[in-house]
Amino acid sequence: AMKLQSPQFQALFTPGLRSVAELFEKKNYELRVAGGAVRDLLSGMTPQDIDFATTATPAEMKEMFTSAGIRLINNKGEKHGTITARVHEQNFEITTLRIDVVTDGRHAEVEFTTDWEKDAERRDLTVNSMFLGLDGMLYDFFNGYEDLKNKKIRFVGKASERIQEDYLRILRYFRFYGRIAEKPGDHDPSTLQAIKENAKGLAGISGERIWVELKKILLGNHVNHLVRLMYELDIAQYIGLPLDGNLEEFDRVTKNIQNLCPKPMTVLTSLFRGKDDVTNLDLRLKISKDEKNLGLFLVKHRQELTKAGGPEPLRPYQDFIMD
């Protein structure tokens, strides 16, 4: 068993979390840190936001918080089992352990459980399926910690089953690959096969959800490898990318932008051959007006501007800005 006692973990224990932990302890409900925050802590990073999981049902949590005089905010997550409590100027998002009863590739109907392993089983990737007790004890049912140390991205259980529960997980696989894997091309062939067989399911996922994931992929590592993979595995057509994307240009641009923090749209536009590609992307993903204008601008002007050579390569850009 592994016990985490890093400074990043100790830093979680704000007055707010201490009060919340005390309440749960008094009622004998278990409370643990879940998902992405555990992954970040084990990587020595400070998590951006922290999700908690518990054996208490939403009704039990509401009862407990209300009688302690604690304010609950936004009850939208309640039917999925999530309660958000505001304690000492800090929000705590706490979700009851659950099992997916029915899934349609987008949404799940859930029932609550007190079995931690059952909850871990319905999570997407092994590195996201771990829990951390408030004493620092790690609960890891699917070797997520091993995978994290070896920089391996794997689905929990059978890849095709996980993907069919929510097709967006295909893009989440790519996103975490770009975040955690050390080198391109280190995939399990059966995972790629499962992705290819289920790629069509992405057609039913809303553009907004796809665009959130795609933007993160475009700013992560191995972006060139991952976008090529999207074409090889027949994903591109379902997420608004042009069928004949200009992969050579994309290759060139992704090499040039390392360490430059470009906007996602700047990176993506290098795939496009004309303004129709921008329009089609917008139709599928509902990108912002800003993003669309940037795409159109780049497609329109890059030809004449990149022709610049000779003794004054910046000259066309300066003239352009003056105009």
Short mmCIF file of N, CA, C and O in Angstrom, two decimals, residues 180-311:
data_model
loop_
_atom_site.label_atom_id
_atom_site.label_comp_id
_atom_site.label_asym_id
_atom_site.label_seq_id
_atom_site.Cartn_x
_atom_site.Cartn_y
_atom_site.Cartn_z
N ILE A 180 0.47 12.90 -20.93
CA ILE A 180 1.22 12.01 -20.05
C ILE A 180 2.26 11.15 -20.78
O ILE A 180 3.35 10.93 -20.28
N ALA A 181 1.93 10.68 -21.99
CA ALA A 181 2.84 9.76 -22.68
C ALA A 181 4.15 10.45 -23.04
O ALA A 181 4.18 11.63 -23.34
N GLU A 182 5.22 9.66 -23.00
CA GLU A 182 6.54 10.25 -23.22
C GLU A 182 6.84 10.42 -24.70
O GLU A 182 7.41 11.41 -25.13
N LYS A 183 6.45 9.42 -25.52
CA LYS A 183 6.77 9.51 -26.94
C LYS A 183 5.55 9.15 -27.77
O LYS A 183 4.66 8.45 -27.30
N PRO A 184 5.52 9.64 -29.01
CA PRO A 184 4.39 9.29 -29.88
C PRO A 184 4.42 7.80 -30.22
O PRO A 184 5.47 7.16 -30.17
N GLY A 185 3.26 7.26 -30.55
CA GLY A 185 3.22 5.89 -31.07
C GLY A 185 3.27 4.79 -30.04
O GLY A 185 3.42 3.62 -30.38
N ASP A 186 3.13 5.13 -28.76
CA ASP A 186 3.21 4.10 -27.72
C ASP A 186 1.81 3.64 -27.32
O ASP A 186 1.41 3.77 -26.18
N HIS A 187 1.05 3.13 -28.29
CA HIS A 187 -0.34 2.75 -28.02
C HIS A 187 -0.47 1.24 -28.02
O HIS A 187 0.26 0.53 -28.70
N ASP A 188 -1.47 0.78 -27.30
CA ASP A 188 -1.82 -0.62 -27.34
C ASP A 188 -2.64 -0.85 -28.62
O ASP A 188 -3.66 -0.20 -28.81
N PRO A 189 -2.20 -1.75 -29.52
CA PRO A 189 -2.91 -1.93 -30.80
C PRO A 189 -4.39 -2.22 -30.63
O PRO A 189 -5.22 -1.74 -31.41
N SER A 190 -4.76 -2.97 -29.58
CA SER A 190 -6.18 -3.29 -29.42
C SER A 190 -6.99 -2.05 -29.04
O SER A 190 -8.16 -1.93 -29.38
N THR A 191 -6.33 -1.09 -28.36
CA THR A 191 -7.01 0.17 -28.05
C THR A 191 -7.29 0.95 -29.33
O THR A 191 -8.39 1.46 -29.55
N LEU A 192 -6.29 1.03 -30.20
CA LEU A 192 -6.48 1.76 -31.47
C LEU A 192 -7.56 1.10 -32.32
O LEU A 192 -8.36 1.77 -32.96
N GLN A 193 -7.59 -0.23 -32.27
CA GLN A 193 -8.61 -0.97 -33.00
C GLN A 193 -10.01 -0.61 -32.47
O GLN A 193 -10.93 -0.32 -33.25
N ALA A 194 -10.14 -0.58 -31.15
CA ALA A 194 -11.44 -0.25 -30.53
C ALA A 194 -11.86 1.17 -30.90
O ALA A 194 -13.04 1.45 -31.14
N ILE A 195 -10.87 2.08 -30.94
CA ILE A 195 -11.18 3.47 -31.30
C ILE A 195 -11.68 3.53 -32.74
O ILE A 195 -12.69 4.16 -33.04
N LYS A 196 -10.98 2.84 -33.62
CA LYS A 196 -11.36 2.86 -35.04
C LYS A 196 -12.77 2.31 -35.24
O LYS A 196 -13.58 2.87 -35.96
N GLU A 197 -13.06 1.20 -34.55
CA GLU A 197 -14.38 0.57 -34.72
C GLU A 197 -15.51 1.43 -34.18
O GLU A 197 -16.66 1.28 -34.59
N ASN A 198 -15.17 2.31 -33.24
CA ASN A 198 -16.23 3.12 -32.62
C ASN A 198 -16.20 4.59 -33.01
O ASN A 198 -16.97 5.39 -32.49
N ALA A 199 -15.31 4.94 -33.95
CA ALA A 199 -15.12 6.35 -34.32
C ALA A 199 -16.44 7.02 -34.70
O ALA A 199 -16.70 8.17 -34.37
N LYS A 200 -17.29 6.26 -35.38
CA LYS A 200 -18.53 6.82 -35.89
C LYS A 200 -19.43 7.36 -34.78
O LYS A 200 -20.23 8.26 -34.98
N GLY A 201 -19.26 6.80 -33.57
CA GLY A 201 -20.06 7.26 -32.44
C GLY A 201 -19.85 8.73 -32.13
O GLY A 201 -20.73 9.39 -31.54
N LEU A 202 -18.71 9.29 -32.54
CA LEU A 202 -18.44 10.71 -32.27
C LEU A 202 -19.41 11.60 -33.03
O LEU A 202 -19.61 12.76 -32.67
N ALA A 203 -20.02 11.07 -34.09
CA ALA A 203 -20.98 11.86 -34.87
C ALA A 203 -22.16 12.32 -34.00
O ALA A 203 -22.77 13.34 -34.26
N GLY A 204 -22.46 11.54 -32.96
CA GLY A 204 -23.61 11.88 -32.11
C GLY A 204 -23.27 12.77 -30.93
O GLY A 204 -24.14 13.10 -30.12
N ILE A 205 -22.00 13.16 -30.80
CA ILE A 205 -21.58 13.99 -29.66
C ILE A 205 -21.64 15.45 -30.05
O ILE A 205 -21.27 15.82 -31.16
N SER A 206 -22.09 16.29 -29.14
CA SER A 206 -22.28 17.71 -29.49
C SER A 206 -20.94 18.37 -29.81
O SER A 206 -19.90 18.05 -29.23
N GLY A 207 -21.00 19.31 -30.76
CA GLY A 207 -19.80 20.01 -31.19
C GLY A 207 -19.09 20.71 -30.05
O GLY A 207 -17.86 20.72 -29.98
N GLU A 208 -19.87 21.28 -29.14
CA GLU A 208 -19.26 22.02 -28.04
C GLU A 208 -18.37 21.12 -27.19
O GLU A 208 -17.27 21.50 -26.82
N ARG A 209 -18.86 19.91 -26.89
CA ARG A 209 -18.06 18.99 -26.07
C ARG A 209 -16.80 18.56 -26.81
O ARG A 209 -15.73 18.42 -26.22
N ILE A 210 -16.93 18.34 -28.12
CA ILE A 210 -15.77 17.93 -28.92
C ILE A 210 -14.72 19.03 -28.96
O ILE A 210 -13.53 18.79 -28.80
N TRP A 211 -15.19 20.27 -29.13
CA TRP A 211 -14.26 21.40 -29.28
C TRP A 211 -13.45 21.62 -28.01
O TRP A 211 -12.26 21.92 -28.05
N VAL A 212 -14.08 21.43 -26.85
CA VAL A 212 -13.36 21.56 -25.58
C VAL A 212 -12.18 20.58 -25.55
O VAL A 212 -11.05 20.95 -25.20
N GLU A 213 -12.42 19.33 -25.92
CA GLU A 213 -11.35 18.32 -25.91
C GLU A 213 -10.30 18.60 -26.99
O GLU A 213 -9.11 18.51 -26.76
N LEU A 214 -10.79 18.94 -28.18
CA LEU A 214 -9.88 19.14 -29.31
C LEU A 214 -8.90 20.28 -29.04
O LEU A 214 -7.71 20.19 -29.34
N LYS A 215 -9.41 21.34 -28.42
CA LYS A 215 -8.52 22.48 -28.12
C LYS A 215 -7.39 22.05 -27.19
O LYS A 215 -6.25 22.47 -27.35
N LYS A 216 -7.73 21.21 -26.21
CA LYS A 216 -6.69 20.76 -25.28
C LYS A 216 -5.68 19.86 -25.98
O LYS A 216 -4.49 19.89 -25.68
N ILE A 217 -6.15 19.05 -26.92
CA ILE A 217 -5.25 18.18 -27.68
C ILE A 217 -4.28 19.03 -28.50
O ILE A 217 -3.08 18.76 -28.57
N LEU A 218 -4.82 20.10 -29.11
CA LEU A 218 -4.00 20.95 -29.99
C LEU A 218 -2.89 21.66 -29.22
O LEU A 218 -1.87 22.04 -29.80
N LEU A 219 -3.09 21.86 -27.92
CA LEU A 219 -2.07 22.55 -27.14
C LEU A 219 -1.19 21.59 -26.35
O LEU A 219 -0.29 22.01 -25.64
N GLY A 220 -1.45 20.28 -26.47
CA GLY A 220 -0.67 19.31 -25.71
C GLY A 220 0.54 18.82 -26.50
O GLY A 220 0.84 19.32 -27.59
N ASN A 221 1.23 17.82 -25.96
CA ASN A 221 2.37 17.23 -26.67
C ASN A 221 1.89 16.28 -27.76
O ASN A 221 0.73 15.87 -27.76
N HIS A 222 2.78 15.91 -28.64
CA HIS A 222 2.53 14.90 -29.68
C HIS A 222 1.33 15.26 -30.55
O HIS A 222 0.65 14.37 -31.08
N VAL A 223 1.05 16.55 -30.71
CA VAL A 223 -0.19 16.93 -31.41
C VAL A 223 -0.15 16.45 -32.86
O VAL A 223 -1.16 16.00 -33.41
N ASN A 224 1.02 16.51 -33.46
CA ASN A 224 1.13 16.10 -34.85
C ASN A 224 0.81 14.61 -35.00
O ASN A 224 0.03 14.20 -35.86
N HIS A 225 1.38 13.82 -34.12
CA HIS A 225 1.13 12.37 -34.12
C HIS A 225 -0.36 12.08 -33.88
O HIS A 225 -0.97 11.25 -34.56
N LEU A 226 -0.96 12.81 -32.92
CA LEU A 226 -2.36 12.52 -32.55
C LEU A 226 -3.33 12.90 -33.66
O LEU A 226 -4.31 12.19 -33.91
N VAL A 227 -3.07 14.02 -34.34
CA VAL A 227 -3.99 14.42 -35.42
C VAL A 227 -3.84 13.47 -36.61
O VAL A 227 -4.84 13.09 -37.24
N ARG A 228 -2.62 13.03 -36.89
CA ARG A 228 -2.44 12.03 -37.95
C ARG A 228 -3.23 10.76 -37.61
O ARG A 228 -3.84 10.13 -38.48
N LEU A 229 -3.20 10.40 -36.33
CA LEU A 229 -3.92 9.22 -35.87
C LEU A 229 -5.43 9.41 -36.09
O LEU A 229 -6.14 8.46 -36.44
N MET A 230 -5.92 10.64 -35.89
CA MET A 230 -7.35 10.90 -36.10
C MET A 230 -7.73 10.61 -37.55
O MET A 230 -8.84 10.16 -37.83
N TYR A 231 -6.81 10.90 -38.47
CA TYR A 231 -7.09 10.58 -39.87
C TYR A 231 -6.98 9.08 -40.12
O TYR A 231 -7.84 8.49 -40.77
N GLU A 232 -5.95 8.44 -39.56
CA GLU A 232 -5.78 7.01 -39.79
C GLU A 232 -6.93 6.20 -39.22
O GLU A 232 -7.31 5.17 -39.77
N LEU A 233 -7.49 6.65 -38.10
CA LEU A 233 -8.54 5.88 -37.43
C LEU A 233 -9.95 6.34 -37.83
O LEU A 233 -10.93 6.01 -37.17
N ASP A 234 -10.03 7.15 -38.88
CA ASP A 234 -11.33 7.62 -39.41
C ASP A 234 -12.12 8.48 -38.44
O ASP A 234 -13.35 8.44 -38.44
N ILE A 235 -11.43 9.22 -37.61
CA ILE A 235 -12.14 10.07 -36.65
C ILE A 235 -12.40 11.45 -37.23
O ILE A 235 -13.43 12.07 -36.99
N ALA A 236 -11.43 11.93 -38.03
CA ALA A 236 -11.43 13.32 -38.49
C ALA A 236 -12.79 13.77 -39.05
O ALA A 236 -13.31 14.82 -38.68
N GLN A 237 -13.37 12.94 -39.91
CA GLN A 237 -14.61 13.35 -40.59
C GLN A 237 -15.77 13.58 -39.62
O GLN A 237 -16.69 14.34 -39.92
N TYR A 238 -15.73 12.92 -38.46
CA TYR A 238 -16.87 13.04 -37.53
C TYR A 238 -16.73 14.23 -36.59
O TYR A 238 -17.65 14.54 -35.85
N ILE A 239 -15.55 14.86 -36.59
CA ILE A 239 -15.37 15.96 -35.64
C ILE A 239 -15.08 17.28 -36.36
O ILE A 239 -14.52 18.20 -35.80
N GLY A 240 -15.49 17.33 -37.65
CA GLY A 240 -15.42 18.62 -38.36
C GLY A 240 -14.12 18.92 -39.06
O GLY A 240 -13.94 20.01 -39.60
N LEU A 241 -13.16 17.97 -39.05
CA LEU A 241 -11.89 18.24 -39.73
C LEU A 241 -12.04 17.93 -41.23
O LEU A 241 -12.79 17.04 -41.61
N PRO A 242 -11.31 18.65 -42.07
CA PRO A 242 -11.43 18.43 -43.52
C PRO A 242 -10.95 17.03 -43.90
O PRO A 242 -9.98 16.53 -43.32
N LEU A 243 -11.62 16.41 -44.88
CA LEU A 243 -11.26 15.05 -45.27
C LEU A 243 -9.84 14.99 -45.83
O LEU A 243 -9.13 14.02 -45.64
N ASP A 244 -9.45 16.06 -46.56
CA ASP A 244 -8.11 16.05 -47.14
C ASP A 244 -7.23 17.06 -46.41
O ASP A 244 -6.61 17.93 -47.02
N GLY A 245 -7.20 16.97 -45.09
CA GLY A 245 -6.41 17.91 -44.31
C GLY A 245 -4.97 17.97 -44.80
O GLY A 245 -4.40 16.95 -45.20
N ASN A 246 -4.38 19.16 -44.76
CA ASN A 246 -3.01 19.34 -45.23
C ASN A 246 -2.02 18.94 -44.14
O ASN A 246 -1.50 19.78 -43.40
N LEU A 247 -1.75 17.63 -44.06
CA LEU A 247 -0.94 17.13 -42.95
C LEU A 247 0.52 17.57 -43.03
O LEU A 247 1.19 17.69 -42.01
N GLU A 248 1.01 17.84 -44.26
CA GLU A 248 2.41 18.29 -44.39
C GLU A 248 2.56 19.67 -43.75
O GLU A 248 3.49 19.94 -43.01
N GLU A 249 1.60 20.56 -44.07
CA GLU A 249 1.65 21.91 -43.51
C GLU A 249 1.47 21.86 -41.99
O GLU A 249 2.15 22.56 -41.24
N PHE A 250 0.57 20.99 -41.55
CA PHE A 250 0.31 20.83 -40.11
C PHE A 250 1.60 20.40 -39.41
O PHE A 250 1.96 20.91 -38.34
N ASP A 251 2.29 19.47 -40.05
CA ASP A 251 3.58 18.98 -39.57
C ASP A 251 4.57 20.13 -39.37
O ASP A 251 5.22 20.27 -38.33
N ARG A 252 4.65 20.97 -40.40
CA ARG A 252 5.60 22.08 -40.39
C ARG A 252 5.26 23.07 -39.27
O ARG A 252 6.11 23.49 -38.50
N VAL A 253 3.97 23.41 -39.19
CA VAL A 253 3.55 24.40 -38.21
C VAL A 253 3.71 23.88 -36.78
O VAL A 253 4.19 24.59 -35.90
N THR A 254 3.34 22.61 -36.56
CA THR A 254 3.45 22.10 -35.18
C THR A 254 4.91 22.05 -34.74
O THR A 254 5.20 22.18 -33.56
N LYS A 255 5.85 21.87 -35.68
CA LYS A 255 7.27 21.94 -35.30
C LYS A 255 7.66 23.37 -34.92
O LYS A 255 8.41 23.60 -33.99
N ASN A 256 7.12 24.33 -35.68
CA ASN A 256 7.53 25.73 -35.48
C ASN A 256 6.96 26.37 -34.22
O ASN A 256 7.47 27.37 -33.74
N ILE A 257 5.86 25.83 -33.71
CA ILE A 257 5.21 26.52 -32.60
C ILE A 257 5.64 26.01 -31.24
O ILE A 257 5.14 26.47 -30.22
N GLN A 258 6.56 25.04 -31.20
CA GLN A 258 6.95 24.54 -29.88
C GLN A 258 7.43 25.71 -29.02
O GLN A 258 8.19 26.55 -29.47
N ASN A 259 6.96 25.73 -27.77
CA ASN A 259 7.30 26.78 -26.80
C ASN A 259 6.73 28.16 -27.14
O ASN A 259 7.16 29.16 -26.58
N LEU A 260 5.78 28.24 -28.07
CA LEU A 260 5.25 29.56 -28.42
C LEU A 260 3.84 29.84 -27.90
O LEU A 260 3.34 30.94 -28.06
N CYS A 261 3.18 28.84 -27.29
CA CYS A 261 1.82 29.05 -26.76
C CYS A 261 0.85 29.67 -27.76
O CYS A 261 0.27 30.72 -27.49
N PRO A 262 0.65 29.05 -28.93
CA PRO A 262 -0.31 29.62 -29.89
C PRO A 262 -1.74 29.36 -29.44
O PRO A 262 -1.97 28.59 -28.52
N LYS A 263 -2.68 30.01 -30.12
CA LYS A 263 -4.09 29.69 -29.87
C LYS A 263 -4.40 28.38 -30.60
O LYS A 263 -3.83 28.10 -31.66
N PRO A 264 -5.33 27.58 -30.05
CA PRO A 264 -5.66 26.31 -30.70
C PRO A 264 -6.03 26.50 -32.17
O PRO A 264 -5.62 25.71 -33.02
N MET A 265 -6.77 27.55 -32.45
CA MET A 265 -7.23 27.78 -33.83
C MET A 265 -6.06 28.03 -34.78
O MET A 265 -6.09 27.65 -35.95
N THR A 266 -5.00 28.66 -34.27
CA THR A 266 -3.82 28.93 -35.09
C THR A 266 -3.19 27.60 -35.54
O THR A 266 -2.81 27.42 -36.69
N VAL A 267 -3.11 26.67 -34.59
CA VAL A 267 -2.53 25.36 -34.89
C VAL A 267 -3.42 24.63 -35.90
O VAL A 267 -2.95 24.10 -36.91
N LEU A 268 -4.72 24.62 -35.62
CA LEU A 268 -5.65 23.83 -36.43
C LEU A 268 -5.73 24.34 -37.86
O LEU A 268 -5.86 23.56 -38.80
N THR A 269 -5.66 25.65 -38.02
CA THR A 269 -5.85 26.23 -39.36
C THR A 269 -4.80 25.75 -40.35
O THR A 269 -5.03 25.74 -41.55
N SER A 270 -3.65 25.30 -39.85
CA SER A 270 -2.62 24.83 -40.77
C SER A 270 -3.07 23.57 -41.53
O SER A 270 -2.50 23.21 -42.54
N LEU A 271 -4.11 22.90 -41.02
CA LEU A 271 -4.67 21.74 -41.73
C LEU A 271 -5.53 22.16 -42.91
O LEU A 271 -5.82 21.36 -43.80
N PHE A 272 -6.01 23.41 -42.86
CA PHE A 272 -7.05 23.84 -43.80
C PHE A 272 -6.47 24.32 -45.12
O PHE A 272 -5.45 24.98 -45.17
N ARG A 273 -7.20 24.00 -46.21
CA ARG A 273 -6.75 24.45 -47.53
C ARG A 273 -7.51 25.68 -48.00
O ARG A 273 -7.05 26.39 -48.89
N GLY A 274 -8.67 25.95 -47.43
CA GLY A 274 -9.44 27.11 -47.88
C GLY A 274 -10.49 27.49 -46.86
O GLY A 274 -10.64 26.83 -45.84
N LYS A 275 -11.24 28.56 -47.17
CA LYS A 275 -12.16 29.07 -46.15
C LYS A 275 -13.34 28.13 -45.89
O LYS A 275 -13.95 28.15 -44.83
N ASP A 276 -13.65 27.25 -46.85
CA ASP A 276 -14.73 26.29 -46.62
C ASP A 276 -14.42 25.37 -45.44
O ASP A 276 -15.32 24.95 -44.71
N ASP A 277 -13.14 25.07 -45.28
CA ASP A 277 -12.75 24.20 -44.17
C ASP A 277 -13.08 24.86 -42.83
O ASP A 277 -13.46 24.19 -41.88
N VAL A 278 -12.90 26.20 -42.78
CA VAL A 278 -13.22 26.92 -41.54
C VAL A 278 -14.73 26.90 -41.32
O VAL A 278 -15.21 26.65 -40.20
N THR A 279 -15.47 27.13 -42.40
CA THR A 279 -16.95 27.14 -42.30
C THR A 279 -17.47 25.79 -41.82
O THR A 279 -18.34 25.71 -40.95
N ASN A 280 -16.93 24.72 -42.39
CA ASN A 280 -17.39 23.37 -42.00
C ASN A 280 -17.06 23.07 -40.55
O ASN A 280 -17.85 22.46 -39.84
N LEU A 281 -15.87 23.50 -40.12
CA LEU A 281 -15.50 23.29 -38.72
C LEU A 281 -16.50 24.01 -37.82
O LEU A 281 -16.98 23.47 -36.82
N ASP A 282 -16.84 25.24 -38.20
CA ASP A 282 -17.76 26.04 -37.40
C ASP A 282 -19.14 25.38 -37.34
O ASP A 282 -19.78 25.34 -36.28
N LEU A 283 -19.60 24.84 -38.46
CA LEU A 283 -20.92 24.19 -38.49
C LEU A 283 -20.95 23.00 -37.54
O LEU A 283 -21.94 22.76 -36.87
N ARG A 284 -19.83 22.26 -37.50
CA ARG A 284 -19.82 21.05 -36.67
C ARG A 284 -19.55 21.36 -35.21
O ARG A 284 -20.16 20.77 -34.31
N LEU A 285 -18.62 22.29 -34.93
CA LEU A 285 -18.17 22.47 -33.55
C LEU A 285 -18.69 23.75 -32.88
O LEU A 285 -18.45 23.96 -31.70
N LYS A 286 -19.38 24.60 -33.64
CA LYS A 286 -19.90 25.87 -33.08
C LYS A 286 -18.77 26.64 -32.37
O LYS A 286 -18.88 26.97 -31.18
N ILE A 287 -17.70 26.89 -33.12
CA ILE A 287 -16.57 27.63 -32.53
C ILE A 287 -16.99 29.09 -32.32
O ILE A 287 -17.99 29.55 -32.88
N SER A 288 -16.23 29.83 -31.52
CA SER A 288 -16.62 31.21 -31.25
C SER A 288 -16.36 32.08 -32.48
O SER A 288 -15.62 31.70 -33.38
N LYS A 289 -16.97 33.24 -32.49
CA LYS A 289 -16.82 34.17 -33.61
C LYS A 289 -15.35 34.55 -33.77
O LYS A 289 -14.80 34.62 -34.88
N ASP A 290 -14.73 34.78 -32.64
CA ASP A 290 -13.31 35.11 -32.58
C ASP A 290 -12.46 34.04 -33.26
O ASP A 290 -11.56 34.34 -34.05
N GLU A 291 -12.74 32.79 -32.90
CA GLU A 291 -11.97 31.67 -33.44
C GLU A 291 -12.20 31.54 -34.95
O GLU A 291 -11.27 31.31 -35.72
N LYS A 292 -13.46 31.72 -35.34
CA LYS A 292 -13.78 31.61 -36.77
C LYS A 292 -13.06 32.70 -37.56
O LYS A 292 -12.45 32.43 -38.61
N ASN A 293 -13.11 33.94 -37.04
CA ASN A 293 -12.44 35.04 -37.74
C ASN A 293 -10.94 34.82 -37.85
O ASN A 293 -10.34 35.13 -38.88
N LEU A 294 -10.36 34.29 -36.79
CA LEU A 294 -8.92 34.01 -36.81
C LEU A 294 -8.61 32.99 -37.91
O LEU A 294 -7.66 33.16 -38.69
N GLY A 295 -9.42 31.93 -37.97
CA GLY A 295 -9.22 30.91 -39.00
C GLY A 295 -9.31 31.49 -40.40
O GLY A 295 -8.46 31.24 -41.26
N LEU A 296 -10.36 32.29 -40.64
CA LEU A 296 -10.55 32.89 -41.96
C LEU A 296 -9.40 33.83 -42.32
O LEU A 296 -8.91 33.86 -43.45
N PHE A 297 -8.96 34.58 -41.33
CA PHE A 297 -7.86 35.54 -41.53
C PHE A 297 -6.58 34.80 -41.95
O PHE A 297 -5.91 35.17 -42.92
N LEU A 298 -6.27 33.73 -41.22
CA LEU A 298 -5.04 32.99 -41.52
C LEU A 298 -5.10 32.34 -42.90
O LEU A 298 -4.14 32.40 -43.67
N VAL A 299 -6.25 31.73 -43.20
CA VAL A 299 -6.38 31.05 -44.49
C VAL A 299 -6.23 32.07 -45.63
O VAL A 299 -5.61 31.79 -46.64
N LYS A 300 -6.77 33.26 -45.42
CA LYS A 300 -6.78 34.27 -46.48
C LYS A 300 -5.39 34.85 -46.73
O LYS A 300 -4.99 35.06 -47.88
N HIS A 301 -4.66 35.13 -45.66
CA HIS A 301 -3.43 35.91 -45.84
C HIS A 301 -2.13 35.13 -45.80
O HIS A 301 -1.09 35.67 -46.12
N ARG A 302 -2.18 33.86 -45.35
CA ARG A 302 -0.88 33.21 -45.12
C ARG A 302 -0.09 33.02 -46.42
O ARG A 302 1.14 33.10 -46.41
N GLN A 303 -0.78 32.80 -47.56
CA GLN A 303 -0.06 32.55 -48.82
C GLN A 303 0.87 33.70 -49.17
O GLN A 303 2.06 33.54 -49.28
N GLU A 304 0.27 34.92 -49.30
CA GLU A 304 1.11 36.02 -49.74
C GLU A 304 2.17 36.39 -48.71
O GLU A 304 3.25 36.83 -49.03
N LEU A 305 1.84 36.19 -47.42
CA LEU A 305 2.79 36.61 -46.39
C LEU A 305 3.96 35.64 -46.27
O LEU A 305 5.07 36.05 -45.97
N THR A 306 3.73 34.36 -46.51
CA THR A 306 4.83 33.41 -46.30
C THR A 306 5.75 33.32 -47.51
O THR A 306 6.75 32.62 -47.46
N LYS A 307 5.40 34.00 -48.59
CA LYS A 307 6.28 33.98 -49.76
C LYS A 307 7.56 34.77 -49.48
O LYS A 307 8.52 34.70 -50.23
N ALA A 308 7.53 35.57 -48.43
CA ALA A 308 8.65 36.48 -48.15
C ALA A 308 9.98 35.76 -48.05
O ALA A 308 10.12 34.80 -47.32
N GLY A 309 10.96 36.26 -48.82
CA GLY A 309 12.33 35.73 -48.69
C GLY A 309 13.25 36.93 -48.78
O GLY A 309 12.88 38.03 -48.35
N GLY A 310 14.42 36.74 -49.34
CA GLY A 310 15.29 37.87 -49.61
C GLY A 310 15.86 38.50 -48.36
O GLY A 310 15.75 37.96 -47.26
N PRO A 311 16.46 39.67 -48.51
CA PRO A 311 17.18 40.30 -47.39
C PRO A 311 16.24 40.82 -46.30
O PRO A 311 16.67 41.03 -45.18
#
